[in-house]
CSV table of C-alpha atoms in Angstrom, one decimal:
chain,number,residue,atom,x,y,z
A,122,UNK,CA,12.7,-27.4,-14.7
A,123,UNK,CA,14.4,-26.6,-11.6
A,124,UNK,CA,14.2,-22.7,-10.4
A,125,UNK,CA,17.9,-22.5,-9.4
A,126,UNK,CA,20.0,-19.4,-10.9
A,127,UNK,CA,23.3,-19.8,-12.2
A,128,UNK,CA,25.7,-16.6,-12.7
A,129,UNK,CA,28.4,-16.7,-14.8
A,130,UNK,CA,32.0,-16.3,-12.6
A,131,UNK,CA,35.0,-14.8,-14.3
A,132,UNK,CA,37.7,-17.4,-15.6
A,133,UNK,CA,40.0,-19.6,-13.3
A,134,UNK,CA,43.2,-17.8,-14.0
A,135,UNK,CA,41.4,-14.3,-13.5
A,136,UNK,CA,39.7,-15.4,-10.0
A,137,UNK,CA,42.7,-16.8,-8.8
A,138,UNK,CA,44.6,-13.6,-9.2
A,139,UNK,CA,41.7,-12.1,-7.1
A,140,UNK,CA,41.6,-14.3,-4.4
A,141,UNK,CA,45.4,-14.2,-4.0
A,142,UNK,CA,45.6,-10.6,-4.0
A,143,UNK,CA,43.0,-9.7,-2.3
A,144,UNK,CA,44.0,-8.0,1.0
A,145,UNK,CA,46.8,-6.8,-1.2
A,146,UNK,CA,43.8,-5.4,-3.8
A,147,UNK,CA,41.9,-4.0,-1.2
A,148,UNK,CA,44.7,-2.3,1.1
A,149,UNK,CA,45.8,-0.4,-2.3
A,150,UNK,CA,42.1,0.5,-3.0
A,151,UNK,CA,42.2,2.2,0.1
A,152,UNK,CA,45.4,4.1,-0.5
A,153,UNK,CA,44.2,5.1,-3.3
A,154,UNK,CA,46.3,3.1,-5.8
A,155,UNK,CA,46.2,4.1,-9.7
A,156,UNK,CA,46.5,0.1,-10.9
A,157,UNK,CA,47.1,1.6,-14.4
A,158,UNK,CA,50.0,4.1,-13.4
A,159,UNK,CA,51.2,6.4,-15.8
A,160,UNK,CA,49.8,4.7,-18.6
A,161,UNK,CA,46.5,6.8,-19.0
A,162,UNK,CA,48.7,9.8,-19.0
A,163,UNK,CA,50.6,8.8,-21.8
A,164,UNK,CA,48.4,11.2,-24.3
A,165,UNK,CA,51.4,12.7,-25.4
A,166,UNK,CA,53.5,9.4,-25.8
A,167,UNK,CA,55.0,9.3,-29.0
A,168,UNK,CA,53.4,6.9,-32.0
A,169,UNK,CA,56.5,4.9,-32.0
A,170,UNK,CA,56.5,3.8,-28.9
A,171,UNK,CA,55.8,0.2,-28.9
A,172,UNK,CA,53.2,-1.2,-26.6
A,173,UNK,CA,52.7,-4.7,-24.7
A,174,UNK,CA,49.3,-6.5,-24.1
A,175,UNK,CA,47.3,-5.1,-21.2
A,176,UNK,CA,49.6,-3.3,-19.8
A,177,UNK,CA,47.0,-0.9,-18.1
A,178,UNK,CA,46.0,-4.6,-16.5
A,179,UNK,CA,49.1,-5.6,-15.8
A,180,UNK,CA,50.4,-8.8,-14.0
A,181,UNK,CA,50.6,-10.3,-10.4
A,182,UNK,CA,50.0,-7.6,-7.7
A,183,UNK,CA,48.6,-5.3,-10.4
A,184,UNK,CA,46.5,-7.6,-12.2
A,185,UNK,CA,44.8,-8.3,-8.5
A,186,UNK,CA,44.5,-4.5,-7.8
A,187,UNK,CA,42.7,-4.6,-11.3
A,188,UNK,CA,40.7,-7.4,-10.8
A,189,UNK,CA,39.5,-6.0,-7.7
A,190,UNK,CA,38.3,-2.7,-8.8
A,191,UNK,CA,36.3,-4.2,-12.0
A,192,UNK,CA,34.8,-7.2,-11.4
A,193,UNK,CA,31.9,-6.7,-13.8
A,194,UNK,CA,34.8,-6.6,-16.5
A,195,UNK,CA,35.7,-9.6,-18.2
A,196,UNK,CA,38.7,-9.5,-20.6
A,197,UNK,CA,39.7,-12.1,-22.7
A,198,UNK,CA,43.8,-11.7,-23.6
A,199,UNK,CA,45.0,-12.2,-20.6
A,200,UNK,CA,43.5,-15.5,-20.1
A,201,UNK,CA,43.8,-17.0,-23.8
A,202,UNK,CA,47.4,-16.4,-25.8
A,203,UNK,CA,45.4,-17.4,-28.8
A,204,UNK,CA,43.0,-14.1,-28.0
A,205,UNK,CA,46.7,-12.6,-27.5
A,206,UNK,CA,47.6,-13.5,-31.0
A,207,UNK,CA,44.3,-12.4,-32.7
A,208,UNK,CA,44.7,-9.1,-31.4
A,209,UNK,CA,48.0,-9.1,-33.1
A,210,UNK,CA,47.2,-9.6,-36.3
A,211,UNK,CA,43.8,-7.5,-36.2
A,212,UNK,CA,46.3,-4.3,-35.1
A,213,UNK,CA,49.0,-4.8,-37.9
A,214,UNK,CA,48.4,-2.1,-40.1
A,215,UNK,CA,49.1,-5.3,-43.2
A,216,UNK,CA,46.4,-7.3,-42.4
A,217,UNK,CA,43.6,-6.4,-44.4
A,218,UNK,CA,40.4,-7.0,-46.5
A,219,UNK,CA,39.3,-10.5,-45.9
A,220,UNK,CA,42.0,-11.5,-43.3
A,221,UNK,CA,40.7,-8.8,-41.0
A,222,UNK,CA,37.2,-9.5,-41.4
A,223,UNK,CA,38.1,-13.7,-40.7
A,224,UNK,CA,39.8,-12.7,-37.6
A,225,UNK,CA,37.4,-10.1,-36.8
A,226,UNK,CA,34.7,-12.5,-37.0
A,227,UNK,CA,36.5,-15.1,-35.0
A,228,UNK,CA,37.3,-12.5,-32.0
A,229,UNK,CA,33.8,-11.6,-32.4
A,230,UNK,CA,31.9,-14.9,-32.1
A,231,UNK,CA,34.2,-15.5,-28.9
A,232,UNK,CA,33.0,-12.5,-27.3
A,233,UNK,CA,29.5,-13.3,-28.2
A,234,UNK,CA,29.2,-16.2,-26.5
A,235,UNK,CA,31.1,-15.5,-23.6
A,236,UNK,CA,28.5,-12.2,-22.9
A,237,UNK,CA,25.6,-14.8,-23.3
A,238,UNK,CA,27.4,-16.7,-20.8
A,239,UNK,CA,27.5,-13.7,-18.2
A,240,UNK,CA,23.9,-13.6,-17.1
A,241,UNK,CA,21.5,-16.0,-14.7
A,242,UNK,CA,20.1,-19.0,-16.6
A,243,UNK,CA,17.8,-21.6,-15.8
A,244,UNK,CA,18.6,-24.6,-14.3
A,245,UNK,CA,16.8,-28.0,-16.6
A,246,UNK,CA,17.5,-31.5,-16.8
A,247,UNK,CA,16.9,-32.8,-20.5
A,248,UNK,CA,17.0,-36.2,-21.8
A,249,UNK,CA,19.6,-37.0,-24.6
A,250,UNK,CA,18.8,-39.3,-27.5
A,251,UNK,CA,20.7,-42.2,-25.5
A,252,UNK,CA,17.5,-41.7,-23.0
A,253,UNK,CA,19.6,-40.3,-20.1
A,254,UNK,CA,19.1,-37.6,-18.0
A,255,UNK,CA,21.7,-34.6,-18.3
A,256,UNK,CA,21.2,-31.4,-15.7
A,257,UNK,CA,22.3,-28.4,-17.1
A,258,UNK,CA,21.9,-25.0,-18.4
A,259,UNK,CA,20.3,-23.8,-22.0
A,260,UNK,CA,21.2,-20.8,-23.9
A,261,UNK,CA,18.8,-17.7,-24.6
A,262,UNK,CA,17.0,-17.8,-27.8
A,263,UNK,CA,17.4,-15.0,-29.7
A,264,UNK,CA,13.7,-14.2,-29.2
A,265,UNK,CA,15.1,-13.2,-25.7
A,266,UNK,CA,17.8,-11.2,-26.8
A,267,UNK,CA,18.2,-7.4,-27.9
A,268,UNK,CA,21.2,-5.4,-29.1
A,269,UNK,CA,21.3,-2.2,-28.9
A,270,UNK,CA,23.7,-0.2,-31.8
A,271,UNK,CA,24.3,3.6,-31.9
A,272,UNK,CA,27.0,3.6,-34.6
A,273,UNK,CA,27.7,2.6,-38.1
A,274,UNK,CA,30.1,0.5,-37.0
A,275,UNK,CA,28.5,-1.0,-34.4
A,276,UNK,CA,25.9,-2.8,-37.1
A,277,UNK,CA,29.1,-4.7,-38.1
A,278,UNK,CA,29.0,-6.1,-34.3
A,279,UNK,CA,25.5,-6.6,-35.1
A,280,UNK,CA,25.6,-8.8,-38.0
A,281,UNK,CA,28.1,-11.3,-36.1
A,282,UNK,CA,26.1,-11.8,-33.7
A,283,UNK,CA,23.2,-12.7,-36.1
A,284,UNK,CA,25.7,-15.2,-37.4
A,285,UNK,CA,26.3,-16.2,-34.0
A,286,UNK,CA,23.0,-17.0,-32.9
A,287,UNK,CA,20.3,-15.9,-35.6
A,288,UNK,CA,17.8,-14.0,-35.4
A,289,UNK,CA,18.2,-11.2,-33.4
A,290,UNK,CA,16.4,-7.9,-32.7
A,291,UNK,CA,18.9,-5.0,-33.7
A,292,UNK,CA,17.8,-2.0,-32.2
A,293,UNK,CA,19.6,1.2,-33.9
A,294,UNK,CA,19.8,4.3,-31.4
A,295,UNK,CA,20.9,7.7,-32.2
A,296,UNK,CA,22.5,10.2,-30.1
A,297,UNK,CA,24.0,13.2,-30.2
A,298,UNK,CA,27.6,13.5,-31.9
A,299,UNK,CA,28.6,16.2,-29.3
A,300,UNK,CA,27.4,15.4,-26.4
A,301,UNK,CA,26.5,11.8,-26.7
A,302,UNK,CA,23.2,11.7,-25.1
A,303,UNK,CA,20.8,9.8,-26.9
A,304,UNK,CA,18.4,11.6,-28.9
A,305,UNK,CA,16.1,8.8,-30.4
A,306,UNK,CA,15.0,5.7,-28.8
A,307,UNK,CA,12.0,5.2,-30.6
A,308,UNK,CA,13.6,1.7,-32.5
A,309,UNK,CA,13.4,0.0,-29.1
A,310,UNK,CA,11.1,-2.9,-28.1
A,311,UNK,CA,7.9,-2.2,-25.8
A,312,UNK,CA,8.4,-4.8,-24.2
A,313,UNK,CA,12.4,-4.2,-23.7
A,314,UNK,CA,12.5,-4.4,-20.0
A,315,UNK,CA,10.9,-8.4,-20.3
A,316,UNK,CA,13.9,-9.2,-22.5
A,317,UNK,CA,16.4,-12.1,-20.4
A,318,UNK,CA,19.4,-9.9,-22.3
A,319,UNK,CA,20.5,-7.0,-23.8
A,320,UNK,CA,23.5,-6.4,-25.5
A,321,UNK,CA,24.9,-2.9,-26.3
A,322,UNK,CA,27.2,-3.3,-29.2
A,323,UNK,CA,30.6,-0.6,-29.2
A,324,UNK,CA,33.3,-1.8,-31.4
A,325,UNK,CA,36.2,0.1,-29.8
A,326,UNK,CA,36.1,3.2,-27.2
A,327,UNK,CA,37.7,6.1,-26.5
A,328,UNK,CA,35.4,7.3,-24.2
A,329,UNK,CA,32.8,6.3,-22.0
A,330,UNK,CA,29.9,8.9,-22.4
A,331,UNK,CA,27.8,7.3,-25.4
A,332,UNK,CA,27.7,4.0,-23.5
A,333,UNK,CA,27.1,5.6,-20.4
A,334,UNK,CA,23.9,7.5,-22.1
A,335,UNK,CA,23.1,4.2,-23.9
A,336,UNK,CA,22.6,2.4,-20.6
A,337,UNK,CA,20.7,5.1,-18.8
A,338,UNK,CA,17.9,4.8,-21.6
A,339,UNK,CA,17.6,0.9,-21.2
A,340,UNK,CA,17.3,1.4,-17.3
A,341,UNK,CA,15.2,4.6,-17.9
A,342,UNK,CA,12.9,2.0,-20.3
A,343,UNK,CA,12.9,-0.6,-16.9
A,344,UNK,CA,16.0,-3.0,-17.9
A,345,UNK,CA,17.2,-4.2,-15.0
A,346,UNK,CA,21.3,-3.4,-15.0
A,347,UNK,CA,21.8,-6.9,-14.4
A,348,UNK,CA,20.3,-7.7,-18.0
A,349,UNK,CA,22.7,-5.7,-19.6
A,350,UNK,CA,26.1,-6.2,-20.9
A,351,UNK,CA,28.7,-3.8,-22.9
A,352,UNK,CA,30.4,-5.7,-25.7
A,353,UNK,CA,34.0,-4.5,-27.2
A,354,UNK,CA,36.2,-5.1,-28.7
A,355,UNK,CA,38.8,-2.7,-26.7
A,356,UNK,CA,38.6,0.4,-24.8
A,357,UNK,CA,40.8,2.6,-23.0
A,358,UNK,CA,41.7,2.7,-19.3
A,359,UNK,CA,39.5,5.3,-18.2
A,360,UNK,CA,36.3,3.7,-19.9
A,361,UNK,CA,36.8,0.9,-18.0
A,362,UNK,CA,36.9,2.3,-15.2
A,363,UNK,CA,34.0,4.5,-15.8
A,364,UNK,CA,31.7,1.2,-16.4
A,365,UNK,CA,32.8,-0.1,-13.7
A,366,UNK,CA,30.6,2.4,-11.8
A,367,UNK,CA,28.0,2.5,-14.1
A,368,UNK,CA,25.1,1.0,-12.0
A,369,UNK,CA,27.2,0.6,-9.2
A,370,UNK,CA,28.6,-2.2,-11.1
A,371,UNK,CA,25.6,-4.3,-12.1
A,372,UNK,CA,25.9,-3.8,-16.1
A,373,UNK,CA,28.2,-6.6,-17.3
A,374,UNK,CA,31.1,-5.7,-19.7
A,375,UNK,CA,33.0,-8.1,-22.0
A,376,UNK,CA,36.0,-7.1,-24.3
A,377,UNK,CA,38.6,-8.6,-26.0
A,378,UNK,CA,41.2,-6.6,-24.4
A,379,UNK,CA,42.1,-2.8,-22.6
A,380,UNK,CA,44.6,-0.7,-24.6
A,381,UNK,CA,47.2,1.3,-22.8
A,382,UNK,CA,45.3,5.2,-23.4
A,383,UNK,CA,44.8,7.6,-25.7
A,384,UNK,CA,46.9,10.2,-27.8
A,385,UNK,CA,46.5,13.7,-28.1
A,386,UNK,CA,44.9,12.9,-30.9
A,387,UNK,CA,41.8,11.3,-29.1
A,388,UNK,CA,43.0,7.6,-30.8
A,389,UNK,CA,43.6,4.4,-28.8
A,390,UNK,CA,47.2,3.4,-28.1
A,391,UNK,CA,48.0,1.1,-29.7
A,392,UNK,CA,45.0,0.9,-31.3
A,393,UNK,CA,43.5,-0.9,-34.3
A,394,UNK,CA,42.4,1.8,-36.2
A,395,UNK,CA,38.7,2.9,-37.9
A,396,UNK,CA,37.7,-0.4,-37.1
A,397,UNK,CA,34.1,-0.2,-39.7
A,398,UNK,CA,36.7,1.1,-42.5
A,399,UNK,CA,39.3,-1.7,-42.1
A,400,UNK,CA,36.1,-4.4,-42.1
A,401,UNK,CA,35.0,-2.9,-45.2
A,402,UNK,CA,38.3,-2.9,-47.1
């Protein structure tokens, strides 16, 4: 068993608009560039506009700026149209009872693995049946793993992932409903901060301070920020932004996509509404 480290690198497509934009990226970080524009401040937009995928990501020169600023952030639309096209059916208002949970599900398992596929692993060499030798890297048991749920809804994240990879610890934390700071830990492992990964489970979010809270109690309990990653299925402009800073950076984050901001209403735009409702239908 060999002791190198592997970390996971964002995809192709996404690294490439990186490199490529770089300077670019970096000269507009230092002006002081808003990459998602007006789109934030769209609160009062009204419902009938019709949106576009990750626009607050954009493309080209914007996509690089983007890039840039959160590279702890791994999206998934932009890179796969069949993500894209997911997406689209789990935000028509007509798709319902078990459609949306089948596409849920689907979305979900992808996001799964890909956040299991965002932190160091060993390094082994293990023989196949054929008797050869093949070097690579293994997945974490679930023994290893924790996620960490603060919301109804968030148990329904937690049951995929069971599906996904069996038996994991669910950890259920509550926290305030007005200010969002957590209030009971108590359901966490003693020995949390030995775990190779721990997942914090938000379906969709409109704000950032719950998950902010939820990771300063793992690294209050000694979990290194480098074991943690944020799952989601989408999230608004200014959350991203805000865990891109969490930990200077070190949590990962994984989502399915970044919606375009949020209404005067305090909804995402476009949204996919009450996501634990719509999976229970």
């Amino acid at each position: 068993r060999s002791s190198q480290r592997r970390r996971h690198t964002p995809p192709v497509s996404m690294r490439a608009i990186a490199r490529t934009g770089a300077r670019a990226a970096a000269a507009a970080a230092a002006a002081g560039l808003s990459v998602a524009g007006g789109l934030a401040a769209c609160q009062g937009a009204s419902e009938k506009r019709s949106f576009e995928a990750c626009e607050a990501i954009g493309d080209g020169f914007r996509a690089a700026v983007w890039a840039k600023r959160h590279e702890n952030i791994t999206v998934l639309e932009p890179e796969n149209d069949q993500i894209g096209r997911l997406l689209t059916a789990l935000r028509d208002r007509r798709t319902t009872g078990a459609d949306f949970r089948q596409i849920a599900d689907r979305l979900m398992s992808l996001l799964f693995e890909l956040a299991l596929a965002s932190v160091d692993t060993d390094e082994v060499t293990v023989t196949t049946p054929e008797g050869y030798g093949y070097t690579g890297t293994m997945p974490f048991l679930s023994r290893s793993v924790v996620a960490v749920v603060s919301k109804d809804d968030a148990s329904i994240l937690a049951e995929a992932l069971r599906r996904t990879m069996g038996d994991v610890e669910v950890c259920k934390v509550t926290c305030d409903d007005t200010s969002k700071a957590v209030t009971d830990s108590s359901s966490l492992p003693a020995d949390l901060s030995e775990r190779d990964l721990v997942l914090v489970l938000v379906p969709v979010m409109n704000d950032h301070h719950r998950c902010e809270h939820l990771v300063e109690a793992l690294t209050q309990r000694g979990v290194d920020a480098g074991s943690i990653v944020v799952v989601a299925l989408t999230m608004s402009p200014d959350v991203a932004d805000k865990l891109s800073k969490i930990e200077g950076g070190a949590i990962g984050v994984v989502s399915a996509t970044i919606d375009s901001g949020v209404d005067h209403r305090g909804f995402l735009m476009p949204g996919l509404g009450v996501f634990h409702e719509r999976y229970g239908e």
